[in-house]
Amino acid sequence: MKIGIVKEIKNQEYRVSMTPEHVRQLALLGHQVNVELNAGSGSGFSDDDYREAGAQITDAQHAWESELVVKVKEPMPSEYDYLQGQMVFTFLHLAGVDPQLTDRLLCSKTTALAYETLEDDAGRLPLLAPMSAIAGNMAAQMGSYYLARFNGGKGVQLGCIMGARHGKVLVIGDGVVGQHAAAVASGLGAEVVIAGLFPERLADLRQRIAPDIGFIQSSAESIAAEMTEADLVVGAVLSRGSKAPYVVSEAMVKSMQPGSVVVDVSIDQGGCVQTSRPTSHDDPIFVEHGVIHYCVTNMPGAFPRTATLALTEATWAYIELLANKGVVGISGSRQLRTALNCHDGYLCNRPAAESLELLDRYRAPDTVSFNN
């Protein structure tokens, strides 16, 4: 099979979808791997590294003219014309990005598989988890940075000063993002409260993170009460495949003290804070109602080497299966069927179809016919 590895062109995105070692393994299996020029340079992998692993270094068009294209982020508008019915395996976040991408995927009959919806047999999200962990770590770090007075923040340090905790952090969501954000914030020395749906998880969270982590049952009333005193709010809400719900209203943001910070990690899926809008690493923040908002849509791209190694370790088994079996390999893999978002002109992820109001274009993945 011809497999394409393309250079990411999203703003400040330096991750790459496969390492030279994984390319070597594909070459040994008899596959032809086309790597776009400088695709891995931002993650520390040179074109010579890929050549030595058995890849052909090529331009973008030839990398995209492959049966399977493996990416990190969703195709950008300048790449839409490359969509010609091949398999594309990447983060898609269809409910949170430009609807035109979905339209082009459907019109081109591209088979699009999304990292973020792939579920393992236990219902976990193994391809999203490592990136969520990095984003969670970053949320606390970026929040702390922008709280500094020289960044326009309120001048509160998240830290332990002479045995006393300073700074209050509200983390909304207790999944992978939320737990990592809470752990870093608590490690810095801040007072941390997690808003979650299941109070019975508190004992486990305290064991994983810190024994003095606070917890509130997530509701509009409880979140609103905490936000008036929070220095940093981390939005870490996940709604699989669909647009994230707004759990923080504009009124809640208005109630925060000037110079406070919101980091909306859910922005890939549209954001969970009503005042959020997508930003980039080049221009990461904006101020709304006196509150600094950090809403970068590809947060892990800030640490491409770490992120690439973590992501490719998680995706490799599925890439190998697609390379060896082709599109029919999806039908034999329950996990890959959960990753299937588009095929043959239809949406195959119901939450995405509902969010995009395209249920008339929805077809359940178990009913889809695959032919190489």
Short mmCIF file of C-alpha atoms in Angstrom, two decimals:
data_model
loop_
_atom_site.label_atom_id
_atom_site.label_comp_id
_atom_site.label_asym_id
_atom_site.label_seq_id
_atom_site.Cartn_x
_atom_site.Cartn_y
_atom_site.Cartn_z
CA MET A 1 0.00 0.00 0.00
CA LYS A 2 1.05 3.61 -0.60
CA ILE A 3 1.03 5.51 2.68
CA GLY A 4 1.44 9.28 2.87
CA ILE A 5 2.85 11.29 5.76
CA VAL A 6 2.16 14.98 5.18
CA LYS A 7 3.65 18.05 6.77
CA GLU A 8 1.23 19.75 9.15
CA ILE A 9 0.35 23.29 8.12
CA LYS A 10 -1.91 24.37 10.98
CA ASN A 11 -0.51 27.39 12.81
CA GLN A 12 2.57 26.46 14.87
CA GLU A 13 1.89 22.73 14.44
CA TYR A 14 5.15 20.78 14.46
CA ARG A 15 3.98 17.28 15.30
CA VAL A 16 4.33 14.51 12.74
CA SER A 17 2.12 11.46 12.35
CA MET A 18 4.84 8.78 12.22
CA THR A 19 8.41 8.43 13.39
CA PRO A 20 11.19 7.02 11.17
CA GLU A 21 11.11 3.79 13.17
CA HIS A 22 7.46 3.23 12.31
CA VAL A 23 8.24 4.01 8.67
CA ARG A 24 10.98 1.38 8.82
CA GLN A 25 8.50 -1.20 10.05
CA LEU A 26 6.07 -0.37 7.24
CA ALA A 27 8.84 -0.60 4.65
CA LEU A 28 9.84 -4.01 5.98
CA LEU A 29 6.23 -5.11 5.50
CA GLY A 30 6.48 -4.12 1.83
CA HIS A 31 4.60 -0.81 1.92
CA GLN A 32 5.65 2.34 0.08
CA VAL A 33 5.81 5.35 2.39
CA ASN A 34 5.79 8.85 0.89
CA VAL A 35 6.93 11.49 3.38
CA GLU A 36 6.45 15.15 2.54
CA LEU A 37 9.62 17.25 2.60
CA ASN A 38 10.42 18.44 6.16
CA ALA A 39 7.35 16.71 7.60
CA GLY A 40 9.22 15.61 10.72
CA SER A 41 11.72 18.42 11.17
CA GLY A 42 9.67 20.20 13.84
CA SER A 43 9.71 17.05 15.95
CA GLY A 44 13.43 16.45 15.48
CA PHE A 45 13.26 13.92 12.61
CA SER A 46 15.15 14.86 9.44
CA ASP A 47 14.37 13.85 5.86
CA ASP A 48 17.54 11.75 5.96
CA ASP A 49 16.14 9.87 8.97
CA TYR A 50 13.08 8.96 6.92
CA ARG A 51 15.12 8.09 3.82
CA GLU A 52 17.30 5.74 5.85
CA ALA A 53 14.11 4.13 7.18
CA GLY A 54 12.99 3.38 3.62
CA ALA A 55 10.70 6.32 2.82
CA GLN A 56 10.50 8.37 -0.34
CA ILE A 57 10.74 12.12 0.30
CA THR A 58 8.25 13.95 -1.89
CA ASP A 59 6.08 17.04 -2.18
CA ALA A 60 2.65 17.53 -0.64
CA GLN A 61 0.69 16.44 -3.70
CA HIS A 62 2.48 13.11 -4.01
CA ALA A 63 2.22 12.46 -0.27
CA TRP A 64 -1.53 13.04 -0.47
CA GLU A 65 -1.82 10.79 -3.55
CA SER A 66 -1.66 7.73 -1.33
CA GLU A 67 -4.21 5.11 -0.38
CA LEU A 68 -3.76 5.98 3.30
CA VAL A 69 -2.79 9.46 4.50
CA VAL A 70 -1.80 9.72 8.15
CA LYS A 71 -1.89 13.17 9.74
CA VAL A 72 -2.02 14.80 13.15
CA LYS A 73 -4.55 17.63 12.73
CA GLU A 74 -7.59 18.05 10.50
CA PRO A 75 -7.00 19.07 6.87
CA MET A 76 -6.77 22.82 6.40
CA PRO A 77 -8.77 24.59 3.63
CA SER A 78 -5.72 24.71 1.36
CA GLU A 79 -5.59 20.91 1.59
CA TYR A 80 -9.24 20.22 0.76
CA ASP A 81 -8.50 19.69 -2.92
CA TYR A 82 -6.20 16.81 -1.98
CA LEU A 83 -9.19 14.87 -0.61
CA GLN A 84 -9.86 12.35 -3.36
CA GLY A 85 -11.52 9.37 -1.68
CA GLN A 86 -8.45 7.96 0.08
CA MET A 87 -8.31 6.92 3.73
CA VAL A 88 -7.31 9.75 6.08
CA PHE A 89 -6.42 8.95 9.71
CA THR A 90 -6.02 11.99 11.96
CA PHE A 91 -7.63 14.18 14.61
CA LEU A 92 -10.78 15.55 12.96
CA HIS A 93 -13.07 17.14 15.59
CA LEU A 94 -15.73 17.59 12.91
CA ALA A 95 -18.28 19.11 15.29
CA GLY A 96 -15.87 21.86 16.29
CA VAL A 97 -14.17 22.88 13.04
CA ASP A 98 -15.26 24.51 9.79
CA PRO A 99 -18.35 22.61 8.50
CA GLN A 100 -16.85 22.94 5.02
CA LEU A 101 -14.36 20.23 5.95
CA THR A 102 -17.19 17.76 6.53
CA ASP A 103 -18.77 18.80 3.24
CA ARG A 104 -15.53 18.18 1.36
CA LEU A 105 -14.98 14.82 3.05
CA LEU A 106 -18.48 13.73 2.06
CA CYS A 107 -18.34 15.09 -1.49
CA SER A 108 -14.98 13.43 -2.15
CA LYS A 109 -16.16 10.17 -0.54
CA THR A 110 -13.07 10.16 1.63
CA THR A 111 -12.84 7.49 4.32
CA ALA A 112 -12.04 9.64 7.35
CA LEU A 113 -11.03 8.05 10.64
CA ALA A 114 -10.69 10.23 13.73
CA TYR A 115 -8.21 9.60 16.49
CA GLU A 116 -10.47 11.29 19.04
CA THR A 117 -13.46 8.95 18.61
CA LEU A 118 -11.58 5.63 18.54
CA GLU A 119 -12.61 3.57 21.56
CA ASP A 120 -10.82 0.53 22.95
CA ASP A 121 -12.71 -2.49 24.24
CA ALA A 122 -13.10 -0.85 27.65
CA GLY A 123 -14.67 2.27 26.11
CA ARG A 124 -11.60 4.43 26.69
CA LEU A 125 -10.10 6.83 24.13
CA PRO A 126 -6.50 5.58 23.78
CA LEU A 127 -5.48 7.93 20.94
CA LEU A 128 -6.93 11.05 22.53
CA ALA A 129 -5.60 10.30 26.02
CA PRO A 130 -1.90 11.15 25.54
CA MET A 131 -2.72 14.47 23.88
CA SER A 132 -5.29 15.21 26.57
CA ALA A 133 -2.62 14.61 29.19
CA ILE A 134 -0.25 17.08 27.54
CA ALA A 135 -3.04 19.65 27.12
CA GLY A 136 -4.05 19.22 30.76
CA ASN A 137 -0.49 19.80 31.93
CA MET A 138 -0.29 22.87 29.68
CA ALA A 139 -3.59 24.29 30.91
CA ALA A 140 -2.22 24.82 34.40
CA GLN A 141 1.13 26.08 33.09
CA MET A 142 -0.41 28.57 30.65
CA GLY A 143 -2.94 29.69 33.21
CA SER A 144 -0.18 30.35 35.72
CA TYR A 145 1.85 32.27 33.11
CA TYR A 146 -0.99 34.56 32.10
CA LEU A 147 -1.93 35.31 35.72
CA ALA A 148 1.35 37.24 35.96
CA ARG A 149 0.83 40.98 36.14
CA PHE A 150 3.18 41.64 33.20
CA ASN A 151 0.83 39.53 31.05
CA GLY A 152 -2.23 41.50 32.12
CA GLY A 153 -3.19 38.98 34.79
CA LYS A 154 -4.35 39.74 38.32
CA GLY A 155 -0.89 39.07 39.75
CA VAL A 156 -1.71 35.91 41.69
CA GLN A 157 0.94 33.21 41.74
CA LEU A 158 -0.19 29.60 41.80
CA GLY A 159 2.26 28.41 44.40
CA CYS A 160 3.00 27.23 47.90
CA ILE A 161 4.50 30.11 49.90
CA MET A 162 5.94 29.22 53.29
CA GLY A 163 3.61 26.25 53.61
CA ALA A 164 0.45 28.08 52.49
CA ARG A 165 -1.32 27.51 49.18
CA HIS A 166 -1.89 30.55 46.97
CA GLY A 167 -4.20 30.89 44.00
CA LYS A 168 -7.50 29.11 43.41
CA VAL A 169 -8.04 26.87 40.38
CA LEU A 170 -11.38 25.48 39.23
CA VAL A 171 -11.10 22.52 36.86
CA ILE A 172 -14.36 21.64 35.13
CA GLY A 173 -14.21 17.97 34.16
CA ASP A 174 -12.46 15.06 35.85
CA GLY A 175 -11.26 13.08 32.81
CA VAL A 176 -7.70 12.87 31.53
CA VAL A 177 -7.42 16.61 30.82
CA GLY A 178 -8.98 17.58 34.12
CA GLN A 179 -6.89 15.22 36.21
CA HIS A 180 -3.63 16.36 34.64
CA ALA A 181 -4.55 20.04 34.95
CA ALA A 182 -5.50 19.52 38.59
CA ALA A 183 -2.31 17.59 39.33
CA VAL A 184 -0.05 20.31 37.87
CA ALA A 185 -1.98 23.13 39.56
CA SER A 186 -1.88 21.32 42.89
CA GLY A 187 1.81 20.53 42.41
CA LEU A 188 2.49 24.23 41.85
CA GLY A 189 0.85 24.88 45.20
CA ALA A 190 -2.59 26.20 44.28
CA GLU A 191 -5.88 25.38 45.93
CA VAL A 192 -7.71 23.16 43.43
CA VAL A 193 -11.39 22.31 43.08
CA ILE A 194 -12.64 19.83 40.49
CA ALA A 195 -16.19 19.99 39.14
CA GLY A 196 -17.36 16.51 38.17
CA LEU A 197 -20.51 14.49 37.78
CA PHE A 198 -19.76 11.65 40.18
CA PRO A 199 -18.93 12.52 43.82
CA GLU A 200 -18.04 8.89 44.48
CA ARG A 201 -14.88 9.46 42.42
CA LEU A 202 -13.48 11.91 44.99
CA ALA A 203 -11.54 9.29 46.95
CA ASP A 204 -9.87 8.05 43.78
CA LEU A 205 -9.08 11.61 42.63
CA ARG A 206 -7.52 12.44 45.98
CA GLN A 207 -5.41 9.31 45.80
CA ARG A 208 -4.28 10.09 42.24
CA ILE A 209 -3.72 13.84 42.62
CA ALA A 210 -3.54 15.19 46.18
CA PRO A 211 -5.35 14.39 49.44
CA ASP A 212 -6.73 17.93 49.78
CA ILE A 213 -8.25 18.27 46.30
CA GLY A 214 -11.71 19.81 46.50
CA PHE A 215 -14.72 18.51 44.59
CA ILE A 216 -18.12 19.91 43.66
CA GLN A 217 -20.97 18.22 41.85
CA SER A 218 -21.01 19.90 38.46
CA SER A 219 -24.06 22.10 37.93
CA ALA A 220 -24.68 25.63 36.72
CA GLU A 221 -25.22 26.79 40.29
CA SER A 222 -22.14 25.14 41.80
CA ILE A 223 -19.83 26.26 38.98
CA ALA A 224 -21.16 29.83 39.16
CA ALA A 225 -20.51 29.95 42.90
CA GLU A 226 -16.89 28.81 42.51
CA MET A 227 -16.05 31.06 39.58
CA THR A 228 -16.40 34.31 41.49
CA GLU A 229 -13.30 33.42 43.52
CA ALA A 230 -11.35 31.38 40.95
CA ASP A 231 -8.11 32.83 39.63
CA LEU A 232 -7.89 30.19 36.89
CA VAL A 233 -10.72 28.18 35.32
CA VAL A 234 -9.83 25.18 33.15
CA GLY A 235 -12.56 23.91 30.84
CA ALA A 236 -11.99 20.19 30.37
CA VAL A 237 -15.37 18.94 29.19
CA LEU A 238 -15.55 16.12 26.64
CA SER A 239 -18.61 15.15 24.64
CA ARG A 240 -17.45 12.33 22.38
CA GLY A 241 -17.77 13.24 18.73
CA SER A 242 -20.21 16.09 19.29
CA LYS A 243 -19.92 19.77 20.09
CA ALA A 244 -18.92 20.47 23.68
CA PRO A 245 -21.78 21.86 25.80
CA TYR A 246 -21.47 25.32 27.31
CA VAL A 247 -21.03 24.71 31.04
CA VAL A 248 -19.71 28.23 31.66
CA SER A 249 -22.05 31.03 30.63
CA GLU A 250 -21.09 34.58 29.70
CA ALA A 251 -22.63 35.74 32.96
CA MET A 252 -20.29 33.44 34.89
CA VAL A 253 -17.29 34.88 33.07
CA LYS A 254 -18.49 38.40 33.89
CA SER A 255 -18.57 37.42 37.57
CA MET A 256 -14.85 36.63 37.61
CA GLN A 257 -12.36 39.18 38.94
CA PRO A 258 -10.47 41.23 36.32
CA GLY A 259 -7.20 39.62 35.31
CA SER A 260 -8.44 36.09 35.98
CA VAL A 261 -7.73 33.45 33.35
CA VAL A 262 -9.84 30.89 31.47
CA VAL A 263 -8.15 28.05 29.59
CA ASP A 264 -10.72 26.25 27.43
CA VAL A 265 -9.17 22.92 26.46
CA SER A 266 -12.50 21.87 24.93
CA ILE A 267 -12.08 24.43 22.15
CA ASP A 268 -11.31 21.70 19.58
CA GLN A 269 -14.93 20.66 19.98
CA GLY A 270 -16.30 24.21 19.97
CA GLY A 271 -15.45 25.12 23.56
CA CYS A 272 -17.28 24.71 26.86
CA VAL A 273 -17.10 28.41 27.80
CA GLN A 274 -19.65 30.64 26.08
CA THR A 275 -17.16 33.47 25.56
CA SER A 276 -14.46 31.25 24.04
CA ARG A 277 -13.32 31.41 20.43
CA PRO A 278 -10.47 29.53 18.74
CA THR A 279 -6.99 31.03 19.00
CA SER A 280 -3.54 29.99 17.80
CA HIS A 281 -0.06 29.69 19.25
CA ASP A 282 0.85 32.87 17.34
CA ASP A 283 -2.00 34.81 18.97
CA PRO A 284 -3.07 32.65 21.93
CA ILE A 285 -5.20 34.93 24.09
CA PHE A 286 -7.93 37.54 24.05
CA VAL A 287 -9.66 39.44 26.83
CA GLU A 288 -13.42 39.34 27.30
CA HIS A 289 -15.14 41.07 30.24
CA GLY A 290 -11.70 41.66 31.79
CA VAL A 291 -10.89 37.92 31.78
CA ILE A 292 -7.97 36.50 29.81
CA HIS A 293 -9.02 33.60 27.55
CA TYR A 294 -6.50 31.04 26.26
CA CYS A 295 -8.20 28.92 23.59
CA VAL A 296 -5.48 27.41 21.38
CA THR A 297 -6.92 24.58 19.29
CA ASN A 298 -3.71 22.53 19.06
CA MET A 299 -2.16 22.93 22.48
CA PRO A 300 0.08 19.81 22.35
CA GLY A 301 1.71 21.24 19.22
CA ALA A 302 3.73 23.45 21.56
CA PHE A 303 5.72 20.38 22.62
CA PRO A 304 5.99 18.48 19.33
CA ARG A 305 8.75 16.04 20.23
CA THR A 306 6.99 14.79 23.37
CA ALA A 307 3.59 14.84 21.69
CA THR A 308 4.77 13.02 18.56
CA LEU A 309 6.40 10.22 20.53
CA ALA A 310 3.32 9.77 22.73
CA LEU A 311 0.83 9.95 19.85
CA THR A 312 2.65 7.63 17.45
CA GLU A 313 3.10 5.02 20.15
CA ALA A 314 -0.68 4.99 20.57
CA THR A 315 -1.62 5.07 16.86
CA TRP A 316 0.89 2.57 15.50
CA ALA A 317 -1.13 -0.64 15.90
CA TYR A 318 -4.07 0.89 14.01
CA ILE A 319 -1.89 2.31 11.24
CA GLU A 320 -0.29 -1.11 10.79
CA LEU A 321 -3.72 -2.74 10.55
CA LEU A 322 -4.96 -0.23 7.96
CA ALA A 323 -1.75 -0.62 5.95
CA ASN A 324 -1.97 -4.40 5.90
CA LYS A 325 -5.73 -4.81 5.47
CA GLY A 326 -6.76 -1.66 3.66
CA VAL A 327 -10.21 -0.19 4.08
CA VAL A 328 -11.72 -3.66 4.63
CA GLY A 329 -9.69 -3.83 7.83
CA ILE A 330 -12.17 -1.37 9.32
CA SER A 331 -15.01 -3.86 9.08
CA GLY A 332 -13.08 -6.44 11.10
CA SER A 333 -12.07 -4.05 13.86
CA ARG A 334 -14.64 -2.78 16.34
CA GLN A 335 -12.14 -0.15 17.46
CA LEU A 336 -11.55 1.22 13.96
CA ARG A 337 -15.30 1.33 13.35
CA THR A 338 -15.63 3.67 16.32
CA ALA A 339 -13.00 5.89 14.66
CA LEU A 340 -14.89 5.99 11.36
CA ASN A 341 -16.41 9.45 10.84
CA CYS A 342 -16.98 9.52 7.05
CA HIS A 343 -17.16 6.90 4.32
CA ASP A 344 -18.56 6.80 0.79
CA GLY A 345 -20.32 10.14 1.14
CA TYR A 346 -21.91 9.47 4.52
CA LEU A 347 -21.22 10.54 8.10
CA CYS A 348 -20.64 7.49 10.27
CA ASN A 349 -20.41 9.15 13.69
CA ARG A 350 -23.86 9.93 15.06
CA PRO A 351 -22.86 12.63 17.61
CA ALA A 352 -21.02 14.53 14.86
CA ALA A 353 -24.00 14.15 12.50
CA GLU A 354 -26.33 15.47 15.20
CA SER A 355 -24.08 18.43 16.01
CA LEU A 356 -23.77 19.32 12.33
CA GLU A 357 -27.51 18.76 11.71
CA LEU A 358 -26.70 16.19 9.04
CA LEU A 359 -28.58 13.16 10.28
CA ASP A 360 -29.93 12.69 6.77
CA ARG A 361 -26.32 11.96 5.75
CA TYR A 362 -25.71 9.55 8.64
CA ARG A 363 -25.08 5.85 8.21
CA ALA A 364 -24.18 3.57 11.13
CA PRO A 365 -20.63 2.16 10.77
CA ASP A 366 -21.90 -1.39 11.27
CA THR A 367 -24.06 -1.04 8.16
CA VAL A 368 -21.30 0.31 5.91
CA SER A 369 -19.90 -1.82 3.09
CA PHE A 370 -16.12 -1.80 2.59
CA ASN A 371 -14.30 -2.83 -0.55
CA ASN A 372 -10.61 -2.40 -1.35
#
